[in-house]
PDB file of C-alpha atoms in Angstrom:
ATOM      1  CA  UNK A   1      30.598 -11.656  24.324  1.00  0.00           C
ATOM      2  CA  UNK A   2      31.715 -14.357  27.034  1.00  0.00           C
ATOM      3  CA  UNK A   3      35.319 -14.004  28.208  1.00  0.00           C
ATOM      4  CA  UNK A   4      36.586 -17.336  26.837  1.00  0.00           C
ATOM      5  CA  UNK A   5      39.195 -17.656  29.566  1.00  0.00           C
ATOM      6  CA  UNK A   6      36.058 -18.462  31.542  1.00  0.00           C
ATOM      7  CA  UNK A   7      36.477 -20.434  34.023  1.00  0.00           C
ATOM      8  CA  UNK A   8      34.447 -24.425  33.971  1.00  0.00           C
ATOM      9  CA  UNK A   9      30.952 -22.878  36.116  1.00  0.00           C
ATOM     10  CA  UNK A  10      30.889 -20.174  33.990  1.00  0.00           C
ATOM     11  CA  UNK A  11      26.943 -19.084  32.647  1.00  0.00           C
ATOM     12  CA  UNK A  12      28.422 -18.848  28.966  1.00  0.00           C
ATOM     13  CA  UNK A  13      24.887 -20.063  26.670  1.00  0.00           C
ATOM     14  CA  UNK A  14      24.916 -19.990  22.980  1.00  0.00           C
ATOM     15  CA  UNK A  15      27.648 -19.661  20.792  1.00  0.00           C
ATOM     16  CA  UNK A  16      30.268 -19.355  23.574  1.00  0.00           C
ATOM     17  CA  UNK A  17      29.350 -22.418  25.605  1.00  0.00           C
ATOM     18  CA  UNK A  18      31.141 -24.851  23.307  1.00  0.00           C
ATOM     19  CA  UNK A  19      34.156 -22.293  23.479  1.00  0.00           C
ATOM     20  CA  UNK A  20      34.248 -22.724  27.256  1.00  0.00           C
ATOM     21  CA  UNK A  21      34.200 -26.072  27.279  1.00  0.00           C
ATOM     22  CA  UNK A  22      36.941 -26.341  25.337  1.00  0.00           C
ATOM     23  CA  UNK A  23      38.822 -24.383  26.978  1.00  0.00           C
ATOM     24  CA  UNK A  24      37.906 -26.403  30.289  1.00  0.00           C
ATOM     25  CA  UNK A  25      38.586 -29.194  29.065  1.00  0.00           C
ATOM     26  CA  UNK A  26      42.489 -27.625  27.552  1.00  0.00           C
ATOM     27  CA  UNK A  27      43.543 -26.391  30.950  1.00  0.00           C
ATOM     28  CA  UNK A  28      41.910 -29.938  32.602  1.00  0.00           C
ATOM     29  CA  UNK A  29      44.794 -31.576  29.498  1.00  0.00           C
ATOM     30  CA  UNK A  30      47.324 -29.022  30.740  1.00  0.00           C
ATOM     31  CA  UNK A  31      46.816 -29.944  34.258  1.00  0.00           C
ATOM     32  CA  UNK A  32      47.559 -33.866  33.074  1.00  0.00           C
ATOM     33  CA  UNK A  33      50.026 -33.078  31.087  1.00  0.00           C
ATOM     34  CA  UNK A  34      52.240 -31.010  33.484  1.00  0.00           C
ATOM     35  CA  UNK A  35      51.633 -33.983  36.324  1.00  0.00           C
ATOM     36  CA  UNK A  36      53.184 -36.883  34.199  1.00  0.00           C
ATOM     37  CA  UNK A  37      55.913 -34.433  33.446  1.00  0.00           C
ATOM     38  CA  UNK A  38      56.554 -34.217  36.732  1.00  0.00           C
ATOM     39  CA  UNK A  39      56.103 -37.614  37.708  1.00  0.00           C
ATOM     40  CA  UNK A  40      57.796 -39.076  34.938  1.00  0.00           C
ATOM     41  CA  UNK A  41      60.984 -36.729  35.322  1.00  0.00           C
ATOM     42  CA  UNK A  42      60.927 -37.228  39.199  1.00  0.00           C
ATOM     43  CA  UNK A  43      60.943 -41.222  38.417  1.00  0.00           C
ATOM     44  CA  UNK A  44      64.230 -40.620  36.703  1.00  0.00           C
ATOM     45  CA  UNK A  45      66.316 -38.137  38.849  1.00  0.00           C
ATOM     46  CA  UNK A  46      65.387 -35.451  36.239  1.00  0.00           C
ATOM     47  CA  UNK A  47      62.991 -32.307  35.946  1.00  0.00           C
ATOM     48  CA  UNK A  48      60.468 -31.089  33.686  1.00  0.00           C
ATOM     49  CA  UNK A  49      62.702 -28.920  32.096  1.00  0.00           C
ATOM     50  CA  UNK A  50      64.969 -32.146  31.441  1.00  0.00           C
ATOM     51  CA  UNK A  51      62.343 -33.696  29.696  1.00  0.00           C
ATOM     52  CA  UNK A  52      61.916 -30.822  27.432  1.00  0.00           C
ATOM     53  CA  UNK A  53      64.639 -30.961  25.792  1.00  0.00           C
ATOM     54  CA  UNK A  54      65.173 -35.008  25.072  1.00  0.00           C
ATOM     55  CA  UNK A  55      61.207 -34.288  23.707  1.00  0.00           C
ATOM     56  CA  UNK A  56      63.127 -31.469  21.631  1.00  0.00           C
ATOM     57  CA  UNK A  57      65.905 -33.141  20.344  1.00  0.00           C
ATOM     58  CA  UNK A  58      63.955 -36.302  19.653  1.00  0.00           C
ATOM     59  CA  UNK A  59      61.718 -34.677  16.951  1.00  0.00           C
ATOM     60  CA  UNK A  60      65.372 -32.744  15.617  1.00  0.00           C
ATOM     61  CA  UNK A  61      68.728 -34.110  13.946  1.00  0.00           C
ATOM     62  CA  UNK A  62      70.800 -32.467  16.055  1.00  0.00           C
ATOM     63  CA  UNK A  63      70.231 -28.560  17.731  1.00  0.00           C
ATOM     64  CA  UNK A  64      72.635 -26.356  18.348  1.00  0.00           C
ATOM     65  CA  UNK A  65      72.834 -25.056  22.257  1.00  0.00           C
ATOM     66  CA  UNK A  66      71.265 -22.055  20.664  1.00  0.00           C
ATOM     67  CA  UNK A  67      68.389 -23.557  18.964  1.00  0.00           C
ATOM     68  CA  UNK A  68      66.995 -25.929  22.293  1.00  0.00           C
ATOM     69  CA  UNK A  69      67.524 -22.818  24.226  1.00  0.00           C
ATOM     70  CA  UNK A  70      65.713 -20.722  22.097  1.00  0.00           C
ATOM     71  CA  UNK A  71      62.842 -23.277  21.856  1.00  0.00           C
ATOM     72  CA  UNK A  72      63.042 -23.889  26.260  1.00  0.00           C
ATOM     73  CA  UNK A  73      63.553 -20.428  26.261  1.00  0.00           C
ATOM     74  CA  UNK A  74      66.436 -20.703  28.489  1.00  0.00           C
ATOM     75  CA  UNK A  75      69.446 -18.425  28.967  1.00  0.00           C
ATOM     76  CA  UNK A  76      72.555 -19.269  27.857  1.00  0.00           C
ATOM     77  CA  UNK A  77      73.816 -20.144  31.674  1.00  0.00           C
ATOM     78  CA  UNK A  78      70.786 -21.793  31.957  1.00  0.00           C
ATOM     79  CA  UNK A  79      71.070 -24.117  28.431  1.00  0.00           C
ATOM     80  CA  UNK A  80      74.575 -24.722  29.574  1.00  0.00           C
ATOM     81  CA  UNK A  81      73.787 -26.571  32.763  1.00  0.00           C
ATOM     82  CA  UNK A  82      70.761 -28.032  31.599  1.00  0.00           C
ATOM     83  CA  UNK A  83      72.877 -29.754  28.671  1.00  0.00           C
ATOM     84  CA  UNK A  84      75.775 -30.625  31.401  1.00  0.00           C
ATOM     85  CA  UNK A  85      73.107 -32.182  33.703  1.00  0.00           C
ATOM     86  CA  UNK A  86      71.365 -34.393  30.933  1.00  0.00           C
ATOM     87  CA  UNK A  87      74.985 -35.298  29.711  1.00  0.00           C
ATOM     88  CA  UNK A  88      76.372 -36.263  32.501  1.00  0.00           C
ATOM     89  CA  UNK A  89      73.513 -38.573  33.297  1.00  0.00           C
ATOM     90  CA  UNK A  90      73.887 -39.650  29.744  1.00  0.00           C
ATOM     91  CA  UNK A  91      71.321 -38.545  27.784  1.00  0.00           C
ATOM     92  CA  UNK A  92      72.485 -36.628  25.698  1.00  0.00           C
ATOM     93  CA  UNK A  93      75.980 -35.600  23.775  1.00  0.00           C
ATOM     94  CA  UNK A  94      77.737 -33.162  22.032  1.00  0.00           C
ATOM     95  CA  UNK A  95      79.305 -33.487  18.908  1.00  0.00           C
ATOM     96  CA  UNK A  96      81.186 -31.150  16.567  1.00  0.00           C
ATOM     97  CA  UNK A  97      79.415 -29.184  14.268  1.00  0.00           C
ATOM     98  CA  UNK A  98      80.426 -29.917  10.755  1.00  0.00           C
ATOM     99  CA  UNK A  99      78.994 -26.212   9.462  1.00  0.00           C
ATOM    100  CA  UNK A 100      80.216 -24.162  12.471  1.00  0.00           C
ATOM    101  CA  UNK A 101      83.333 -24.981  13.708  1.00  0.00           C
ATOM    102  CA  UNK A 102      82.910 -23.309  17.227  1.00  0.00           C
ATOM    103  CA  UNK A 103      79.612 -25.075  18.047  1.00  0.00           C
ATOM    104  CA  UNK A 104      78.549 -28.445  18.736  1.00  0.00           C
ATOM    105  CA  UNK A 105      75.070 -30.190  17.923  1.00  0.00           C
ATOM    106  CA  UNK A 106      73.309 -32.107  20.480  1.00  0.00           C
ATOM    107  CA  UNK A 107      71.800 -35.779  20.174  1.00  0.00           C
ATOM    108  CA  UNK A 108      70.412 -37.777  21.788  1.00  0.00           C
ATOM    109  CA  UNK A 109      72.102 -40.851  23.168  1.00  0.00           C
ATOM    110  CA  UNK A 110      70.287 -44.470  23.487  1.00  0.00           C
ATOM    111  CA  UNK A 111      69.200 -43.659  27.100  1.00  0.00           C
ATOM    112  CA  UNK A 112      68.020 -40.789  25.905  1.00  0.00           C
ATOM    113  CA  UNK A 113      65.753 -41.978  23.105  1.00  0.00           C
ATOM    114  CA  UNK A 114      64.411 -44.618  25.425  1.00  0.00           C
ATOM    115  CA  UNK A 115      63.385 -41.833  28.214  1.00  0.00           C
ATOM    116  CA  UNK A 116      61.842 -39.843  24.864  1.00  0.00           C
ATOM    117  CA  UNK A 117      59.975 -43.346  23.779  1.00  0.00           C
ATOM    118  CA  UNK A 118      58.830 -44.280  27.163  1.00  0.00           C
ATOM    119  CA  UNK A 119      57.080 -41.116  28.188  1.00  0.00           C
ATOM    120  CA  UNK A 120      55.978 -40.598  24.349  1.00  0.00           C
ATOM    121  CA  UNK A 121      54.231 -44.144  24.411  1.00  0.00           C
ATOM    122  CA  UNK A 122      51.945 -42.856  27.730  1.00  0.00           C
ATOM    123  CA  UNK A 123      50.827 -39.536  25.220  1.00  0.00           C
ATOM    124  CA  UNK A 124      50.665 -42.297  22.277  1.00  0.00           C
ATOM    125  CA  UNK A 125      48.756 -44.881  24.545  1.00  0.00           C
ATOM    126  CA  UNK A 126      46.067 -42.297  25.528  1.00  0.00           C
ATOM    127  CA  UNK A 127      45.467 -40.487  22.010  1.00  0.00           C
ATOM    128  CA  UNK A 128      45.348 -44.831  21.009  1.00  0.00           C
ATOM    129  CA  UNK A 129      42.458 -45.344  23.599  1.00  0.00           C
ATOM    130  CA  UNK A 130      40.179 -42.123  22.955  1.00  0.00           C
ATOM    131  CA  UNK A 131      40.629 -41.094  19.451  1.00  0.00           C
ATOM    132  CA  UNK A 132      39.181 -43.570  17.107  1.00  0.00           C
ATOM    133  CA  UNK A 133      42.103 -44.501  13.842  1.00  0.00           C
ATOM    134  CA  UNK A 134      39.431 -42.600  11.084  1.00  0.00           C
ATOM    135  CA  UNK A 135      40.087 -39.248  13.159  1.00  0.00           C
ATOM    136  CA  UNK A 136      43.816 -39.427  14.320  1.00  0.00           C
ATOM    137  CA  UNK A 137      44.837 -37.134  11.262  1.00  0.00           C
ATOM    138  CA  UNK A 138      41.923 -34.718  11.734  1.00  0.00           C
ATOM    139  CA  UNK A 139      42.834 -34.244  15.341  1.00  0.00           C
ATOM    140  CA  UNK A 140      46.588 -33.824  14.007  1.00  0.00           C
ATOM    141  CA  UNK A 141      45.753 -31.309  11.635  1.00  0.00           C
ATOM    142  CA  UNK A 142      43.469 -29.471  14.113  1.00  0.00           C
ATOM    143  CA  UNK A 143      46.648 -29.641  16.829  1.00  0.00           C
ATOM    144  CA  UNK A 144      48.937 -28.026  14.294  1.00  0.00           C
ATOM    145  CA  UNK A 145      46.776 -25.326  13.058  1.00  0.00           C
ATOM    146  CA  UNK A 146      45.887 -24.382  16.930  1.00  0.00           C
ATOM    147  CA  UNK A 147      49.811 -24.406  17.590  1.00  0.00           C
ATOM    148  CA  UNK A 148      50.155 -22.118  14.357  1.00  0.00           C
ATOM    149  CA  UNK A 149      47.449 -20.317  15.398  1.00  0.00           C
ATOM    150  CA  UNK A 150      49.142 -19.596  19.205  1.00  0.00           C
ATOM    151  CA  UNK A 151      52.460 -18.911  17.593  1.00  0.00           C
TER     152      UNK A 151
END
């Protein structure tokens, strides 16, 4: 059996070819995906680690420090000055939480939500141009059960 970490020239035939392409053409996404990251953090005085989070928070009601840093996989330190950068700049806020007292939730604030909606609509412009409407849901469905797959 081909290794299907394979690299792109690999001399996988058969079964296993498709496999490799695939995976080719994942790390070729990966590769796209971590340079707009960086260029559209850069573009606002932020990082990719920045961006991370408003993504996170956009798709959540609220988070606890606890949850985004869970989900960043951040240490507490870290979390705390990632959520003190992004609020100072104003993208974010802290507000009480009404079940616990001696945490707050995070949200998003308008500035935010735009930086979430702007770099969203360059993901949402692409998937627009290359997947045809009749297949958006399949490729949905087939994104989910890969990420449920990886988890």
């Amino acid at each position: 059996m081909t290794d299907i970490i394979a690299t792109p020239d690999s001399t996988a035939t058969g079964e296993e070819a498709p496999i490799v392409r695939l995976m080719s053409a994942f790390r070729t996404l990966q590769g796209h995906h971590t340079r707009i990251l960086r260029r559209e953090s850069s573009a606002r005085g932020m990082n990719p680690t920045d961006l991370r989070l408003v993504f996170f928070l956009s798709s959540n009601d609220g988070a606890t420090s606890k949850q985004a840093g869970e989900y960043l996989e951040l240490s507490t330190g870290a979390m705390t000055s990632l959520v003190d950068r992004l609020e100072e700049h104003g993208h974010i806020e802290r507000r009480r939480n009404p079940q616990d007292r001696r945490s707050s939730l995070l949200f998003l604030t308008p500035s935010g939500a735009a930086v979430a909606t702007d770099i969203g609509s360059v993901y949402g412009n692409a998937f627009r141009e290359t997947i045809p409407d009749e297949q958006v849901l399949a490729v949905a469905q087939l994104f989910e059960q890969i990420g449920s797959a990886l988890r």
